[in-house]
PDB file of C-alpha atoms and ligand atoms in Angstrom:
ATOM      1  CA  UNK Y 405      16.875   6.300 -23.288  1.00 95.00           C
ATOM      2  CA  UNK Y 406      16.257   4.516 -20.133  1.00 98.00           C
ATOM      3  CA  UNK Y 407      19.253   2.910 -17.912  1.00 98.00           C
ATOM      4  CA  UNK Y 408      18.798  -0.583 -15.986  1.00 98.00           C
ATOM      5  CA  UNK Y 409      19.227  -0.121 -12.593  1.00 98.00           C
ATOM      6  CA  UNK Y 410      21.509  -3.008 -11.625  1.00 98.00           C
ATOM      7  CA  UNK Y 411      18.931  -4.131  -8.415  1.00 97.00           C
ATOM      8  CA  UNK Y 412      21.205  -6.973  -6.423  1.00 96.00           C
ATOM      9  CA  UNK Y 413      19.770  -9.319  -3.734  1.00 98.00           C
ATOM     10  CA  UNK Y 414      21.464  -8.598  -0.285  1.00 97.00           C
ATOM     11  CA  UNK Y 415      21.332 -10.584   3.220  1.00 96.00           C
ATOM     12  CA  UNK Y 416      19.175  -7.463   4.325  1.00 97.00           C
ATOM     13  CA  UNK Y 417      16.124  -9.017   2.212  1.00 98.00           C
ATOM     14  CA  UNK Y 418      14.171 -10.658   3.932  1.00 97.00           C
ATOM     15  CA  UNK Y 419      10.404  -9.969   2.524  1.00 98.00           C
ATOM     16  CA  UNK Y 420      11.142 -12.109  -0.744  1.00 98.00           C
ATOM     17  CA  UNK Y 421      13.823 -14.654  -1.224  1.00 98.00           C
ATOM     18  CA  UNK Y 422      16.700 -14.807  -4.392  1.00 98.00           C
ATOM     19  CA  UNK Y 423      14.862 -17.157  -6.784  1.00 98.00           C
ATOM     20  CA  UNK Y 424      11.381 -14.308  -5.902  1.00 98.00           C
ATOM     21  CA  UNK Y 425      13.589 -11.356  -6.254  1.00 98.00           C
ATOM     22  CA  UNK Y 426      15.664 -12.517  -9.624  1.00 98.00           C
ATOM     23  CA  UNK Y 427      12.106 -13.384 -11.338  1.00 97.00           C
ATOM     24  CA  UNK Y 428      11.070  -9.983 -10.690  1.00 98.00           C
ATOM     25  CA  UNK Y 429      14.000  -8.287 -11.806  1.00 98.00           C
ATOM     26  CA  UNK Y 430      13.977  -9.745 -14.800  1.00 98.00           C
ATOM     27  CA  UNK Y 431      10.389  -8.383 -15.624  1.00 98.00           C
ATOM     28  CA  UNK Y 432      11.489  -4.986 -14.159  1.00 98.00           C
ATOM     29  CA  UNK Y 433      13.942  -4.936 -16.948  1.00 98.00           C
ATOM     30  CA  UNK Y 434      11.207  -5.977 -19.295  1.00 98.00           C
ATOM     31  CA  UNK Y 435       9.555  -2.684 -18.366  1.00 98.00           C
ATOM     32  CA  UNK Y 436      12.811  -0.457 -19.310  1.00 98.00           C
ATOM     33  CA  UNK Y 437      13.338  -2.056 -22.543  1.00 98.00           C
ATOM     34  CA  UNK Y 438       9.323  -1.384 -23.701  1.00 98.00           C
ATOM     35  CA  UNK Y 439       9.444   2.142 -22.614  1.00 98.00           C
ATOM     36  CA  UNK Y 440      12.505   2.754 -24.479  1.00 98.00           C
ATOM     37  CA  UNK Y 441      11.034   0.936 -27.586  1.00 98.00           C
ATOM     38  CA  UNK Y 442       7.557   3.338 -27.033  1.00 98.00           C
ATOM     39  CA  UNK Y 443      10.065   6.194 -27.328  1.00 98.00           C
ATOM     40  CA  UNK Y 444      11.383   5.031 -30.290  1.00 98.00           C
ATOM     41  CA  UNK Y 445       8.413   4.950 -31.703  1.00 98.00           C
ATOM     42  CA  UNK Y 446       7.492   8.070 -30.820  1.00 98.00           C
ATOM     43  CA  UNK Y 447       9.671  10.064 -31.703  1.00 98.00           C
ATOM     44  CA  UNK Y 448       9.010   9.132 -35.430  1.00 97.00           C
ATOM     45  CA  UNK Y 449       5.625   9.459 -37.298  1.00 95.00           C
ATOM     46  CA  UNK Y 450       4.006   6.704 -34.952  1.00 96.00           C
ATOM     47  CA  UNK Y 451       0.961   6.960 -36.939  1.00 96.00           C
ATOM     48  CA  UNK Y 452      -0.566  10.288 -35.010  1.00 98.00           C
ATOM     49  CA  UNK Y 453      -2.491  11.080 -38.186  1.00 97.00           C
ATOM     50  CA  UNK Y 454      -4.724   8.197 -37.468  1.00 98.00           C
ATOM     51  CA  UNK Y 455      -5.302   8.306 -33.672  1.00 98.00           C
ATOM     52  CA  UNK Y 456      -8.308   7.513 -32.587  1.00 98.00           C
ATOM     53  CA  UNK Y 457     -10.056   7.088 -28.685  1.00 98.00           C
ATOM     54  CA  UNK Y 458     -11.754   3.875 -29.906  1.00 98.00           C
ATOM     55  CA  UNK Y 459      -9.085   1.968 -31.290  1.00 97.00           C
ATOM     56  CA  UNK Y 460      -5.873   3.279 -33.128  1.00 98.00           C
ATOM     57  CA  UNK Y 461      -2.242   2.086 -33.076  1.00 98.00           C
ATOM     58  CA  UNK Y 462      -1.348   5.979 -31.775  1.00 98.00           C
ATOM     59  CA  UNK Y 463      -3.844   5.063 -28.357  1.00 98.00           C
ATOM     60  CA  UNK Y 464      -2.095   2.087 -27.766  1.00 98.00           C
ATOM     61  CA  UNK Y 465       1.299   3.672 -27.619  1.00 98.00           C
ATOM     62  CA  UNK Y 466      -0.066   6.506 -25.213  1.00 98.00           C
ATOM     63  CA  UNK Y 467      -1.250   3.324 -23.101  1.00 98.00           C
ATOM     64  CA  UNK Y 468       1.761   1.687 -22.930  1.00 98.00           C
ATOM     65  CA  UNK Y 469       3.519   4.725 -22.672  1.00 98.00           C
ATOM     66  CA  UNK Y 470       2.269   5.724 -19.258  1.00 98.00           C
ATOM     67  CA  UNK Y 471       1.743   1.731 -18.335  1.00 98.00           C
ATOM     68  CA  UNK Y 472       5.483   0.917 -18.799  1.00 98.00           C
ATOM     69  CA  UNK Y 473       7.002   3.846 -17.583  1.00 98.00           C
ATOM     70  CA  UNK Y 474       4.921   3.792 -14.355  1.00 98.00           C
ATOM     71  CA  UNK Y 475       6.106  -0.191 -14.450  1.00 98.00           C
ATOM     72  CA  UNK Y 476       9.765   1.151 -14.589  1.00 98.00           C
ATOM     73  CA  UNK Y 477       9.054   4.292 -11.813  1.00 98.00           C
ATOM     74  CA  UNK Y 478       7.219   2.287  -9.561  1.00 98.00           C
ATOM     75  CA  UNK Y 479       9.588  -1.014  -9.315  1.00 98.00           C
ATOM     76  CA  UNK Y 480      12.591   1.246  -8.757  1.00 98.00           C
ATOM     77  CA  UNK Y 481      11.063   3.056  -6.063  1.00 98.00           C
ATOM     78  CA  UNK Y 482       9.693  -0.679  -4.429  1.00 98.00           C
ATOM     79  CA  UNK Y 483      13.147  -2.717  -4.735  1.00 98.00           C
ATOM     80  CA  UNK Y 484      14.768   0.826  -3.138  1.00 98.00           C
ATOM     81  CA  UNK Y 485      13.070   0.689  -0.193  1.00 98.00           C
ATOM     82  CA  UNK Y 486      12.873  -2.891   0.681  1.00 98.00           C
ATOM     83  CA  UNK Y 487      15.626  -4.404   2.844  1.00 97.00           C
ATOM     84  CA  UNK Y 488      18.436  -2.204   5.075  1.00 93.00           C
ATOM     85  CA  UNK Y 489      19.032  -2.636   8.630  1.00 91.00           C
ATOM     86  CA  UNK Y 490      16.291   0.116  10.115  1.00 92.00           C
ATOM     87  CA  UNK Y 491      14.990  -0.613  13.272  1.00 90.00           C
ATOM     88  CA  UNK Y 492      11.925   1.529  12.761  1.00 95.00           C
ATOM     89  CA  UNK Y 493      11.183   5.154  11.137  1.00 97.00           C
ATOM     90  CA  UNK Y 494      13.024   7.973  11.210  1.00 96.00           C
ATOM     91  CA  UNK Y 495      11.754  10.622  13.190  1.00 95.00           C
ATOM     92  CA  UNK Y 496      10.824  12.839  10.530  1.00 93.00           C
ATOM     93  CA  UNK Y 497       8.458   9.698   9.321  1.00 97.00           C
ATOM     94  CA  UNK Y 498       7.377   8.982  12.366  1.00 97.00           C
ATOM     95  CA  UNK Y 499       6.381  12.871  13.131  1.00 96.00           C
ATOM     96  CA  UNK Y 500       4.526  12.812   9.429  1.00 97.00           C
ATOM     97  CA  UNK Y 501       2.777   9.597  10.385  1.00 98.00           C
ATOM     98  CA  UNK Y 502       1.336  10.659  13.508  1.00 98.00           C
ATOM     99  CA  UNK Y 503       0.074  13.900  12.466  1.00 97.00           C
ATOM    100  CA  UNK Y 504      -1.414  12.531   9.172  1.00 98.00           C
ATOM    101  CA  UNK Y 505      -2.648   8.886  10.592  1.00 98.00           C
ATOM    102  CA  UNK Y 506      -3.275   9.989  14.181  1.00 98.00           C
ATOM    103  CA  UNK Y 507      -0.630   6.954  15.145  1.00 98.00           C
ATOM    104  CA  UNK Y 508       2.321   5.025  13.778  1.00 98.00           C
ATOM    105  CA  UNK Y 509       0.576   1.758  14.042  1.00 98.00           C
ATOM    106  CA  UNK Y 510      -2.664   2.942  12.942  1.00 98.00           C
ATOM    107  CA  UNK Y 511      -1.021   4.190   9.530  1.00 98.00           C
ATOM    108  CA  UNK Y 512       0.456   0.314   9.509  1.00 98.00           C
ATOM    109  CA  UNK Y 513      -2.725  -1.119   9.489  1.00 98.00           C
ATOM    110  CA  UNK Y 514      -4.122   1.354   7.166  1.00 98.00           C
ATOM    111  CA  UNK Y 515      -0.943   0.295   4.409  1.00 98.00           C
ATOM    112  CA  UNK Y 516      -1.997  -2.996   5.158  1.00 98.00           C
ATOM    113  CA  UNK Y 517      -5.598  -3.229   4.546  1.00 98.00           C
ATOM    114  CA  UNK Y 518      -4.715  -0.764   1.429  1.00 98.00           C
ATOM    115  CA  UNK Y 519      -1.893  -3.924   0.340  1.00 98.00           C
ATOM    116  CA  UNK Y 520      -4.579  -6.372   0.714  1.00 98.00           C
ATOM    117  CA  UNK Y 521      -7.359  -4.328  -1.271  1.00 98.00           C
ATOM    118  CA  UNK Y 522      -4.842  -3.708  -4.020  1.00 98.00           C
ATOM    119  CA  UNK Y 523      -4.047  -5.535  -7.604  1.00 98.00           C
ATOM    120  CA  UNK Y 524      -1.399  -4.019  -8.045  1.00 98.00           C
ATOM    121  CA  UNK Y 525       0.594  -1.787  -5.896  1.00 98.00           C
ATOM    122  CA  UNK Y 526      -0.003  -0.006  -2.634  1.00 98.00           C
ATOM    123  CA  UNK Y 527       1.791   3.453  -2.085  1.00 98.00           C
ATOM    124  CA  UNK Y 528       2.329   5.666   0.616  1.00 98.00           C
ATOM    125  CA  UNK Y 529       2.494   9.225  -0.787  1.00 98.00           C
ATOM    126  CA  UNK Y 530       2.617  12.805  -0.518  1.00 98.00           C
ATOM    127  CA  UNK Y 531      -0.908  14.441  -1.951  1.00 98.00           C
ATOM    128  CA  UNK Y 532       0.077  18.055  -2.165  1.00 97.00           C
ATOM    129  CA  UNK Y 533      -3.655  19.150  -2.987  1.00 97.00           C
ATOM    130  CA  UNK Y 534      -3.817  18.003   0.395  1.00 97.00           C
ATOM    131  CA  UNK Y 535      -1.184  19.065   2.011  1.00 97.00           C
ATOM    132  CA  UNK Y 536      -1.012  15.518   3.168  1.00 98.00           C
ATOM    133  CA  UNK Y 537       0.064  11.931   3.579  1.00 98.00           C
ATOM    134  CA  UNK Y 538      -2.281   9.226   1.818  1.00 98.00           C
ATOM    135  CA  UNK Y 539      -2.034   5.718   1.375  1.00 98.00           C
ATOM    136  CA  UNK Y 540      -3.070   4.574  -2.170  1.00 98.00           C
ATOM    137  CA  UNK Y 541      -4.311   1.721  -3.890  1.00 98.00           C
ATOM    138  CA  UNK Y 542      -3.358   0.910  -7.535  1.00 98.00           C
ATOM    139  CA  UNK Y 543      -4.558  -1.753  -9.888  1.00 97.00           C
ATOM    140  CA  UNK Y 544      -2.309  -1.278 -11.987  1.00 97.00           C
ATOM    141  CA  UNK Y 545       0.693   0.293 -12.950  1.00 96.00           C
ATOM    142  CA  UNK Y 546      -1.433   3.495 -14.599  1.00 95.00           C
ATOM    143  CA  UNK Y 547      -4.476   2.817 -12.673  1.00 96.00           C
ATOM    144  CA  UNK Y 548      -5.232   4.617  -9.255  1.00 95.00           C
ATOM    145  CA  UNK Y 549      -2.343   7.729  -8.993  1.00 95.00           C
ATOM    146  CA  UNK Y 550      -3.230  10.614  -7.918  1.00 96.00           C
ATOM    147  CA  UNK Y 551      -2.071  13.253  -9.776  1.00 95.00           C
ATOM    148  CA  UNK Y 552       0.880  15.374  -8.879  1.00 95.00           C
ATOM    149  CA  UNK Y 553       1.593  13.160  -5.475  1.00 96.00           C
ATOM    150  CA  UNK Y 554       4.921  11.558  -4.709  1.00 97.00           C
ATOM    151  CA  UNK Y 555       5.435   8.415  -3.318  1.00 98.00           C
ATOM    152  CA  UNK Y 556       7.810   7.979  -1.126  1.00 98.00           C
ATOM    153  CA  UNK Y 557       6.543   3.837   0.197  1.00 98.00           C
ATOM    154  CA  UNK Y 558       6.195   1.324  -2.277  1.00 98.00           C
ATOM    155  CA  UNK Y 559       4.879  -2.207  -1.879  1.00 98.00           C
ATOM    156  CA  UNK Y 560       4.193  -4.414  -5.246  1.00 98.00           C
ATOM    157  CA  UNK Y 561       1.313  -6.800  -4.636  1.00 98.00           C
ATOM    158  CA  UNK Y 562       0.683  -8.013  -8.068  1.00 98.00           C
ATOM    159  CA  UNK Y 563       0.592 -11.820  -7.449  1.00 98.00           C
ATOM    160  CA  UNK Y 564       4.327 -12.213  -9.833  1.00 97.00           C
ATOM    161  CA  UNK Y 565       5.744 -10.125  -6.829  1.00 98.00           C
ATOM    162  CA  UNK Y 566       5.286 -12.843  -4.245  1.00 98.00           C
ATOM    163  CA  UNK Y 567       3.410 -16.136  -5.619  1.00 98.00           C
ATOM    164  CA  UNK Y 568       6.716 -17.690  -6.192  1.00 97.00           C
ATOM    165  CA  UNK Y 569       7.772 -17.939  -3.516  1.00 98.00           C
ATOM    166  CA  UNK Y 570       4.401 -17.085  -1.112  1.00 98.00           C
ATOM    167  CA  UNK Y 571       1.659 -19.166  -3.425  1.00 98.00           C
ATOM    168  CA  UNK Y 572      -1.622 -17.457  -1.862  1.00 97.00           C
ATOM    169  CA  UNK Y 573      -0.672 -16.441   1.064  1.00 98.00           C
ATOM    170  CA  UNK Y 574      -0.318 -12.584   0.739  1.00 98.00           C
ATOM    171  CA  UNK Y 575      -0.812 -11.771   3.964  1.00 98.00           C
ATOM    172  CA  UNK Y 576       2.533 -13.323   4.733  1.00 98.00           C
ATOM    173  CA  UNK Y 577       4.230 -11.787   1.884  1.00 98.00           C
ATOM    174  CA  UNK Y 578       2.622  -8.135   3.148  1.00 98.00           C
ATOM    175  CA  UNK Y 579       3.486  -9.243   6.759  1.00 98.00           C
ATOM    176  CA  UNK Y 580       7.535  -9.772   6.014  1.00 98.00           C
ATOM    177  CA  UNK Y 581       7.672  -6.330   3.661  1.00 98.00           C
ATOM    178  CA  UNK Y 582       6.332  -4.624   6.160  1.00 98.00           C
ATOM    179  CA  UNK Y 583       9.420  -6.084   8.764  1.00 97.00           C
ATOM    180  CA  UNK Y 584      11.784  -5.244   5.880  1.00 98.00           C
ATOM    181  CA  UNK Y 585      11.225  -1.715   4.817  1.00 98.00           C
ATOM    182  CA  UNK Y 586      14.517   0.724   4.706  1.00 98.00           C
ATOM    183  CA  UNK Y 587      12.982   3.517   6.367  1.00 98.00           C
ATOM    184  CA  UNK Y 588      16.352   5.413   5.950  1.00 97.00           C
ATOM    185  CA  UNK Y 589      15.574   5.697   1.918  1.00 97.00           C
ATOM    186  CA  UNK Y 590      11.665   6.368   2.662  1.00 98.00           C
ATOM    187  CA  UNK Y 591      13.096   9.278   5.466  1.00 97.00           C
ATOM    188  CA  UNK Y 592      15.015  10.625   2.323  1.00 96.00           C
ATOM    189  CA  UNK Y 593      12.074  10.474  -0.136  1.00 97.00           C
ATOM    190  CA  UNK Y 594      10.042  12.477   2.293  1.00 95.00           C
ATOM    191  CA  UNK Y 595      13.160  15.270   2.825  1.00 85.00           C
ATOM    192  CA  UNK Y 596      14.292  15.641  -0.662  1.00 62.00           C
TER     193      UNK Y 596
HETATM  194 FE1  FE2 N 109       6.256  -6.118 -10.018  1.00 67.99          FE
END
C-alpha cells in the first residue's frame, strides 16, 4: 500500500502558483489511490488465465500498473525538487554537468529544448549503461525511460501541469521551473 505524500505550497514556489499547484496535487493523489487499487487487484486472481497481448482485462492492469506507478514516482520526484532557496548547483552537479554536457549552460538549453519536445515529462538522469548523464524525453508517464537509469531532475510538462495557470505559453512555465529548481535535493539524488 502506497502513502500520500502530504506535498504543501511554500513562498519558495515560484514556477507554478497555489490554485496550479493544488490542481495538480490533487491528480497526484489520483495516481496513489489507482496504483493501490491495481495492487489490489493483483494480488487476487485478476483474471491471468485469460491474458492476452491483443486485448484482455490482465493487459490492461499491467498497463496501468506501470502507467500509475510511474505517475506516482515521477510527481514525487518533480514537486521535490521544485522550489528551495538555491542560488545555483551544487558543485558536485555542476562538476557532473560539465563533464557530461561540456558546460552548465549548455546542459540548460539541452533540458530545455528536451521540456519543449516533450508530452509529458522531461528528466535529467543517470544512464548507467552509459556511465553517464542524459536528458530524457517522456510522453508519457511509461513512455520514453530508459531502463535501469535514475532520475535525479524532474520537470512535468503535460499541459495540466501549467495551463492553469500558463494557458499556452510553455515556454514561460519551462522558463520559471528552471529559476526554481532546489538543486540541494537534485545534489542529494545524484550522491545517494
Ligand atoms: Fe502531472
Amino acid at each position: 500500500m502506497l502513502n500520500k505524500i502530504p506535498f504543501r505550497y511554500t513562498d519558495d514556489i515560484t514556477a507554478v502558483n497555489r490554485a496550479q499547484f493544488e490542481v495538480h496535487i490533487k491528480l497526484y493523489e489520483g495516481y496513489v489511490d489507482k496504483i493501490n487499487e491495481i495492487d489490489g487487484i493483483l494480488a487476487g486472481d485478476a483474471g491471468r488465465d485469460k491474458a492476452n497481448a491483443t486485448f484482455s482485462f490482465y493487459r490492461e492492469c499491467k498497463r496501468g500498473e506501470t502507467y500509475a506507478l510511474n505517475g506516482v514516482i515521477l510527481h514525487e520526484l518533480y514537486f521535490a525538487n521544485m522550489g528551495g532557496r538555491s542560488a545555483g548547483p551544487e558543485a558536485v552537479t555542476l562538476r557532473c554537468l560539465e563533464q557530461d554536457f561540456k558546460s552548465f549552460s549548455r546542459w540548460q538549453a539541452d533540458f530545455i529544448a528536451t521540456a519543449q519536445a516533450s508530452r509529458g515529462w522531461a528528466l535529467l538522469c543517470y544512464d548507467q549503461r552509459s556511465a553517464r548523464y542524459r536528458n530524457i524525453s517522456l510522453d508519457a508517464h511509461d513512455i520514453g525511460n530508459i531502463a535501469y537509469s535514475a532520475p535525479v531532475l524532474v520537470l512535468d510538462v503535460y499541459e495540466h501541469a501549467y495551463f492553469l495557470q500558463y494557458a499556452n505559453k510553455k515556454d514561460e512555465y519551462i522558463k520559471r521551473f528552471m529559476n526554481n529548481i532546489n538543486w540541494m535535493e537534485v545534489a542529494q539524488r545524484m550522491n545517494p
